[in-house]
């Protein structure tokens, strides 16, 4: 596991994206030259045809020849439909229409109630009956009787309308009467009780406690910035007994050796600010420093350091400089 350079959370060593802060991470230096075997899941050098650990071939050749793709002609559904369906030449027969019921007869017109003529019961009243018969035969009297019948119908309608009007007006009248009773009660004998019920009780407002703020002055001392950049010493102290970077191998892990060489280039990888390599080949020796960079170590410059030989991911030997890097003495090696 390694720490994310942005948020500091623990992530996988081969991760190139942090799942906590959602930011990209520069791939480790060893990951660019390594790949994982699909059989034994071990990290091996990139570009190999077979795994040196399990012996399996990484590139499989297809044993079965795949024929080219051929698309069949789509079926003609329209032609097939015309062949199956035969359309007749004669027009279709007319189906008998169902008998529709006759409409109901119109309602009969309202008949006018006719009053039968009055017939006298006694012969003594012949004069009165004659007068009444003459009145009934008169058209004006007949019109008067029809008006009486119409007035009866109108009176029935007025009664119906009056009942509906009363049903609408009565609730309003009851409401007005109730409000008037309440007002009279409030202004009359129940005035004191009404005022007591409607009087608003004063609410007490709690006084917020006073907040005492204490300001504590903190003194912050800024560390002085370094005015000079540590420079490698022009004349090394350990020139005798040093070996070239080409002679350092994985078998030298754990030994303290003095190594020198002409730097090809240096770069930063993730949280490692200084990585100096002497060759672009995979698995060659490198100088690494986790604390600082050395601008004076330009390409073509001979550098020298003595420290413990370590191995990165089992593929590349390197030395952790820890801020100690020197230039090669004159005559040790000729820079190209």
Short mmCIF file of C-alpha atoms in Angstrom, two decimals:
data_model
loop_
_atom_site.label_atom_id
_atom_site.label_comp_id
_atom_site.label_asym_id
_atom_site.label_seq_id
_atom_site.Cartn_x
_atom_site.Cartn_y
_atom_site.Cartn_z
CA UNK A 1 0.00 0.00 0.00
CA UNK A 2 1.08 3.58 -0.63
CA UNK A 3 -0.15 7.01 0.49
CA UNK A 4 -2.05 9.23 -1.94
CA UNK A 5 0.10 12.33 -2.68
CA UNK A 6 -3.05 14.52 -2.63
CA UNK A 7 -5.18 13.36 0.34
CA UNK A 8 -2.80 11.00 2.16
CA UNK A 9 -5.19 8.00 2.20
CA UNK A 10 -3.93 4.44 1.75
CA UNK A 11 -4.26 3.15 -1.82
CA UNK A 12 -2.81 0.26 -3.82
CA UNK A 13 0.81 0.46 -4.97
CA UNK A 14 -0.12 0.15 -8.66
CA UNK A 15 -3.07 2.58 -8.46
CA UNK A 16 -3.10 5.54 -10.88
CA UNK A 17 -6.38 7.02 -9.54
CA UNK A 18 -7.34 7.80 -5.92
CA UNK A 19 -10.79 6.55 -4.96
CA UNK A 20 -10.97 8.96 -2.01
CA UNK A 21 -10.12 12.38 -3.50
CA UNK A 22 -11.02 11.32 -7.10
CA UNK A 23 -7.80 12.63 -8.60
CA UNK A 24 -5.27 11.12 -10.99
CA UNK A 25 -1.94 9.88 -9.70
CA UNK A 26 1.27 9.61 -11.68
CA UNK A 27 2.01 5.92 -12.29
CA UNK A 28 4.93 4.50 -10.34
CA UNK A 29 8.23 4.31 -12.13
CA UNK A 30 8.34 0.54 -11.92
CA UNK A 31 4.83 0.19 -13.36
CA UNK A 32 5.85 1.70 -16.72
CA UNK A 33 8.26 -1.15 -17.39
CA UNK A 34 6.29 -4.02 -15.83
CA UNK A 35 3.21 -6.04 -16.61
CA UNK A 36 1.23 -8.64 -14.66
CA UNK A 37 1.23 -12.26 -15.88
CA UNK A 38 -2.29 -13.42 -16.74
CA UNK A 39 -1.55 -16.93 -15.37
CA UNK A 40 0.47 -16.55 -12.15
CA UNK A 41 -0.42 -12.85 -11.50
CA UNK A 42 3.22 -11.96 -10.86
CA UNK A 43 4.87 -8.75 -12.08
CA UNK A 44 7.27 -9.39 -14.96
CA UNK A 45 8.99 -7.22 -17.55
CA UNK A 46 6.82 -5.79 -20.30
CA UNK A 47 7.22 -7.16 -23.85
CA UNK A 48 7.97 -10.83 -22.99
CA UNK A 49 6.31 -13.60 -24.97
CA UNK A 50 6.39 -16.07 -22.06
CA UNK A 51 6.43 -15.70 -18.28
CA UNK A 52 9.88 -16.51 -16.80
CA UNK A 53 8.24 -17.61 -13.52
CA UNK A 54 5.48 -19.98 -14.62
CA UNK A 55 6.62 -20.65 -18.20
CA UNK A 56 3.24 -19.92 -19.77
CA UNK A 57 3.03 -18.23 -23.15
CA UNK A 58 1.50 -14.77 -22.88
CA UNK A 59 0.56 -14.44 -26.56
CA UNK A 60 -1.94 -17.08 -27.66
CA UNK A 61 -2.38 -17.88 -31.34
CA UNK A 62 -5.88 -18.75 -32.56
CA UNK A 63 -6.08 -22.44 -33.54
CA UNK A 64 -9.47 -22.31 -35.27
CA UNK A 65 -9.84 -20.29 -38.43
CA UNK A 66 -12.87 -18.02 -38.26
CA UNK A 67 -14.76 -17.88 -41.58
CA UNK A 68 -15.69 -14.47 -42.96
CA UNK A 69 -19.09 -13.07 -42.05
CA UNK A 70 -21.76 -13.43 -44.73
CA UNK A 71 -25.20 -11.89 -44.44
CA UNK A 72 -28.19 -13.79 -45.81
CA UNK A 73 -30.73 -12.14 -48.04
CA UNK A 74 -33.76 -10.96 -46.04
CA UNK A 75 -37.10 -12.65 -46.89
CA UNK A 76 -39.59 -10.84 -49.12
CA UNK A 77 -42.68 -10.67 -46.93
CA UNK A 78 -44.70 -8.60 -49.44
CA UNK A 79 -44.41 -11.19 -52.24
CA UNK A 80 -45.19 -14.04 -49.87
CA UNK A 81 -48.30 -12.21 -48.62
CA UNK A 82 -49.58 -11.61 -52.18
CA UNK A 83 -49.17 -15.29 -53.05
CA UNK A 84 -51.09 -16.48 -50.00
CA UNK A 85 -53.95 -13.98 -50.04
CA UNK A 86 -56.41 -14.07 -53.02
CA UNK A 87 -58.56 -11.00 -53.46
CA UNK A 88 -62.10 -11.54 -54.87
CA UNK A 89 -63.30 -9.68 -57.97
CA UNK A 90 -67.02 -9.50 -57.03
CA UNK A 91 -68.23 -6.85 -54.61
CA UNK A 92 -69.21 -8.09 -51.15
CA UNK A 93 -72.85 -8.92 -50.52
CA UNK A 94 -74.93 -6.36 -48.70
CA UNK A 95 -75.99 -7.57 -45.33
CA UNK A 96 -79.63 -6.94 -44.32
CA UNK A 97 -79.96 -4.02 -42.02
CA UNK A 98 -81.46 -4.59 -38.65
CA UNK A 99 -84.94 -3.17 -38.04
CA UNK A 100 -84.76 -0.04 -35.99
CA UNK A 101 -87.46 0.57 -33.37
CA UNK A 102 -89.98 3.25 -34.21
CA UNK A 103 -89.65 6.48 -32.27
CA UNK A 104 -92.06 6.94 -29.35
CA UNK A 105 -95.20 8.95 -30.06
CA UNK A 106 -95.09 12.61 -29.08
CA UNK A 107 -96.60 13.44 -25.71
CA UNK A 108 -100.23 14.63 -25.89
CA UNK A 109 -100.88 18.29 -25.51
CA UNK A 110 -102.24 19.52 -22.19
CA UNK A 111 -105.99 19.57 -22.25
CA UNK A 112 -107.86 22.48 -20.81
CA UNK A 113 -110.14 21.55 -17.97
CA UNK A 114 -113.63 22.34 -18.99
CA UNK A 115 -116.22 23.16 -16.34
CA UNK A 116 -119.57 21.41 -17.13
CA UNK A 117 -122.62 23.66 -17.24
CA UNK A 118 -124.66 23.99 -14.09
CA UNK A 119 -128.00 22.19 -14.12
CA UNK A 120 -130.65 23.40 -11.70
CA UNK A 121 -132.11 20.79 -9.35
CA UNK A 122 -135.50 22.46 -8.87
CA UNK A 123 -137.86 24.09 -11.31
CA UNK A 124 -138.31 27.00 -8.98
CA UNK A 125 -134.84 28.21 -9.82
CA UNK A 126 -135.38 28.29 -13.55
CA UNK A 127 -134.60 31.97 -13.76
CA UNK A 128 -131.29 31.59 -11.94
CA UNK A 129 -130.30 28.60 -14.08
CA UNK A 130 -131.09 30.48 -17.24
CA UNK A 131 -128.88 33.30 -16.10
CA UNK A 132 -126.05 30.95 -15.26
CA UNK A 133 -126.37 29.15 -18.60
CA UNK A 134 -126.19 32.44 -20.42
CA UNK A 135 -123.09 33.37 -18.49
CA UNK A 136 -121.41 30.07 -19.31
CA UNK A 137 -122.18 30.40 -22.98
CA UNK A 138 -120.49 33.77 -23.02
CA UNK A 139 -116.83 33.63 -24.27
CA UNK A 140 -115.62 36.12 -21.71
CA UNK A 141 -116.73 33.87 -18.87
CA UNK A 142 -114.93 30.88 -20.48
CA UNK A 143 -111.75 32.92 -20.73
CA UNK A 144 -112.11 33.82 -17.07
CA UNK A 145 -112.30 30.18 -16.08
CA UNK A 146 -109.16 29.39 -18.11
CA UNK A 147 -107.39 32.25 -16.35
CA UNK A 148 -108.37 30.78 -13.02
CA UNK A 149 -106.82 27.42 -14.02
CA UNK A 150 -103.62 29.13 -15.16
CA UNK A 151 -103.43 31.07 -11.93
CA UNK A 152 -103.55 27.79 -10.00
CA UNK A 153 -100.53 26.47 -11.93
CA UNK A 154 -98.64 29.69 -11.36
CA UNK A 155 -99.42 29.59 -7.66
CA UNK A 156 -98.00 26.07 -7.42
CA UNK A 157 -94.79 27.26 -9.12
CA UNK A 158 -94.57 30.21 -6.75
CA UNK A 159 -94.91 27.85 -3.78
CA UNK A 160 -92.06 25.68 -5.10
CA UNK A 161 -89.81 28.69 -5.68
CA UNK A 162 -90.67 30.06 -2.27
CA UNK A 163 -89.66 26.81 -0.58
CA UNK A 164 -86.26 26.79 -2.34
CA UNK A 165 -85.73 30.43 -1.44
CA UNK A 166 -86.51 29.75 2.21
CA UNK A 167 -84.04 26.86 2.29
CA UNK A 168 -81.32 29.21 1.04
CA UNK A 169 -82.18 32.21 3.19
CA UNK A 170 -82.78 30.44 6.51
CA UNK A 171 -79.10 29.49 7.15
CA UNK A 172 -78.08 33.09 6.48
CA UNK A 173 -80.72 34.37 8.86
CA UNK A 174 -79.63 31.94 11.56
CA UNK A 175 -76.00 33.03 11.13
CA UNK A 176 -76.90 36.70 11.40
CA UNK A 177 -78.98 36.00 14.50
CA UNK A 178 -76.12 34.07 16.11
CA UNK A 179 -73.65 36.88 15.47
CA UNK A 180 -76.09 39.43 16.82
CA UNK A 181 -76.62 37.34 19.97
CA UNK A 182 -72.86 37.08 20.54
CA UNK A 183 -72.43 40.83 20.09
CA UNK A 184 -75.29 41.61 22.47
CA UNK A 185 -73.90 39.17 25.04
CA UNK A 186 -70.42 40.66 24.75
CA UNK A 187 -71.66 44.22 25.17
CA UNK A 188 -74.22 43.35 27.84
CA UNK A 189 -73.98 41.10 30.90
CA UNK A 190 -71.09 39.02 29.56
CA UNK A 191 -68.85 41.98 28.83
CA UNK A 192 -66.45 41.33 31.72
CA UNK A 193 -66.14 37.62 30.93
CA UNK A 194 -65.57 38.32 27.24
CA UNK A 195 -62.86 40.87 28.00
CA UNK A 196 -61.19 38.43 30.40
CA UNK A 197 -61.15 35.67 27.79
CA UNK A 198 -59.89 37.85 24.97
CA UNK A 199 -57.28 39.70 27.04
CA UNK A 200 -53.79 38.82 25.82
CA UNK A 201 -51.40 37.66 28.50
CA UNK A 202 -48.01 39.39 28.35
CA UNK A 203 -45.27 37.06 27.20
CA UNK A 204 -41.98 37.13 28.94
CA UNK A 205 -39.01 37.45 26.67
CA UNK A 206 -36.01 35.60 27.95
CA UNK A 207 -32.90 37.71 27.93
CA UNK A 208 -30.14 35.85 26.16
CA UNK A 209 -27.12 35.28 28.35
CA UNK A 210 -24.19 37.46 27.61
CA UNK A 211 -21.50 35.66 25.68
CA UNK A 212 -17.99 36.40 26.84
CA UNK A 213 -15.51 35.95 24.06
CA UNK A 214 -11.91 35.45 24.98
CA UNK A 215 -9.38 36.11 22.27
CA UNK A 216 -6.14 34.29 22.74
CA UNK A 217 -3.24 35.58 20.76
CA UNK A 218 -1.17 32.87 19.17
CA UNK A 219 2.30 33.56 17.98
CA UNK A 220 3.29 31.77 14.84
CA UNK A 221 6.92 31.50 14.03
CA UNK A 222 7.70 30.81 10.41
CA UNK A 223 10.73 28.73 9.78
CA UNK A 224 13.37 30.64 7.86
CA UNK A 225 13.57 29.67 4.24
CA UNK A 226 16.86 28.25 3.10
CA UNK A 227 18.81 30.83 1.19
CA UNK A 228 21.23 28.41 -0.42
CA UNK A 229 20.49 25.22 -2.30
CA UNK A 230 22.64 22.29 -1.22
CA UNK A 231 25.12 21.70 -3.99
CA UNK A 232 27.11 18.57 -4.54
CA UNK A 233 30.70 18.75 -3.56
CA UNK A 234 33.00 19.14 -6.56
CA UNK A 235 35.59 16.76 -5.14
CA UNK A 236 34.23 13.49 -3.67
CA UNK A 237 35.77 11.85 -0.66
CA UNK A 238 35.07 8.28 -1.73
CA UNK A 239 36.70 7.81 -5.10
CA UNK A 240 38.62 4.64 -4.36
CA UNK A 241 36.71 1.35 -4.36
CA UNK A 242 33.76 2.71 -6.40
CA UNK A 243 32.17 0.74 -9.22
CA UNK A 244 30.32 1.84 -12.33
CA UNK A 245 26.53 1.70 -12.40
CA UNK A 246 26.67 -1.03 -15.06
CA UNK A 247 28.22 -3.49 -12.57
CA UNK A 248 25.39 -3.18 -10.02
CA UNK A 249 22.87 -6.05 -10.24
CA UNK A 250 19.99 -7.48 -8.24
CA UNK A 251 22.36 -9.80 -6.36
CA UNK A 252 23.99 -6.75 -4.69
CA UNK A 253 20.83 -6.01 -2.65
CA UNK A 254 21.62 -5.23 1.00
CA UNK A 255 25.27 -4.25 0.41
CA UNK A 256 26.77 -0.79 0.90
CA UNK A 257 28.51 0.19 -2.33
CA UNK A 258 29.98 3.30 -3.93
CA UNK A 259 28.50 3.75 -7.40
CA UNK A 260 29.23 6.38 -10.04
CA UNK A 261 28.13 7.06 -13.59
CA UNK A 262 27.27 9.65 -16.23
CA UNK A 263 23.64 10.66 -15.78
CA UNK A 264 21.42 10.37 -18.83
CA UNK A 265 18.46 12.29 -17.42
CA UNK A 266 16.50 12.81 -14.22
CA UNK A 267 12.76 13.28 -13.57
CA UNK A 268 10.10 13.24 -10.83
CA UNK A 269 7.76 10.26 -10.41
CA UNK A 270 4.74 10.64 -8.09
CA UNK A 271 5.95 11.52 -4.60
CA UNK A 272 9.59 10.95 -5.59
CA UNK A 273 11.05 14.35 -6.59
CA UNK A 274 14.37 13.05 -7.96
CA UNK A 275 14.97 9.91 -10.05
CA UNK A 276 18.25 9.79 -12.00
CA UNK A 277 18.80 7.05 -14.58
CA UNK A 278 21.90 6.18 -16.58
CA UNK A 279 20.19 4.15 -19.33
CA UNK A 280 16.72 3.83 -20.87
CA UNK A 281 16.88 0.03 -20.63
CA UNK A 282 14.49 -1.77 -18.29
CA UNK A 283 15.83 -2.83 -14.89
CA UNK A 284 19.02 -0.71 -14.90
CA UNK A 285 20.52 1.03 -11.85
CA UNK A 286 19.13 4.41 -10.68
CA UNK A 287 19.69 7.10 -8.02
CA UNK A 288 16.57 8.08 -6.03
CA UNK A 289 16.00 10.87 -3.49
CA UNK A 290 12.71 11.28 -1.59
CA UNK A 291 13.56 14.68 -0.05
CA UNK A 292 14.98 17.06 -2.66
CA UNK A 293 16.24 17.55 -6.20
CA UNK A 294 19.71 18.32 -7.55
CA UNK A 295 19.55 20.88 -10.38
CA UNK A 296 23.31 20.63 -10.90
CA UNK A 297 22.96 16.98 -11.96
CA UNK A 298 22.42 17.78 -15.60
CA UNK A 299 22.49 15.19 -18.39
CA UNK A 300 26.09 14.24 -19.17
CA UNK A 301 27.35 14.99 -15.65
CA UNK A 302 29.21 12.31 -13.68
CA UNK A 303 27.75 11.80 -10.20
CA UNK A 304 28.80 9.49 -7.36
CA UNK A 305 27.18 8.28 -4.12
CA UNK A 306 27.71 5.60 -1.50
CA UNK A 307 24.76 3.96 0.27
CA UNK A 308 22.80 0.75 0.72
CA UNK A 309 21.75 -1.05 -2.47
CA UNK A 310 17.97 -1.59 -2.58
CA UNK A 311 15.72 -3.25 -5.17
CA UNK A 312 12.50 -1.65 -6.42
CA UNK A 313 9.74 -4.20 -7.06
CA UNK A 314 12.27 -6.91 -7.67
CA UNK A 315 13.34 -5.44 -11.02
CA UNK A 316 15.56 -2.34 -10.59
CA UNK A 317 18.45 -1.80 -8.14
CA UNK A 318 18.77 1.74 -6.75
CA UNK A 319 20.35 3.88 -4.02
CA UNK A 320 18.38 6.27 -1.79
CA UNK A 321 20.60 9.40 -1.73
CA UNK A 322 18.90 11.04 1.30
CA UNK A 323 20.28 14.43 0.29
CA UNK A 324 23.89 13.27 -0.24
CA UNK A 325 25.10 13.44 -3.85
CA UNK A 326 28.56 14.35 -5.08
CA UNK A 327 30.23 15.03 -8.40
CA UNK A 328 32.85 12.66 -9.71
CA UNK A 329 36.50 13.71 -9.25
CA UNK A 330 38.46 14.77 -12.27
CA UNK A 331 39.94 11.89 -14.17
CA UNK A 332 37.54 9.26 -12.78
CA UNK A 333 35.48 9.13 -15.96
CA UNK A 334 35.27 11.23 -19.08
CA UNK A 335 31.83 12.72 -19.70
CA UNK A 336 30.53 12.28 -23.28
#
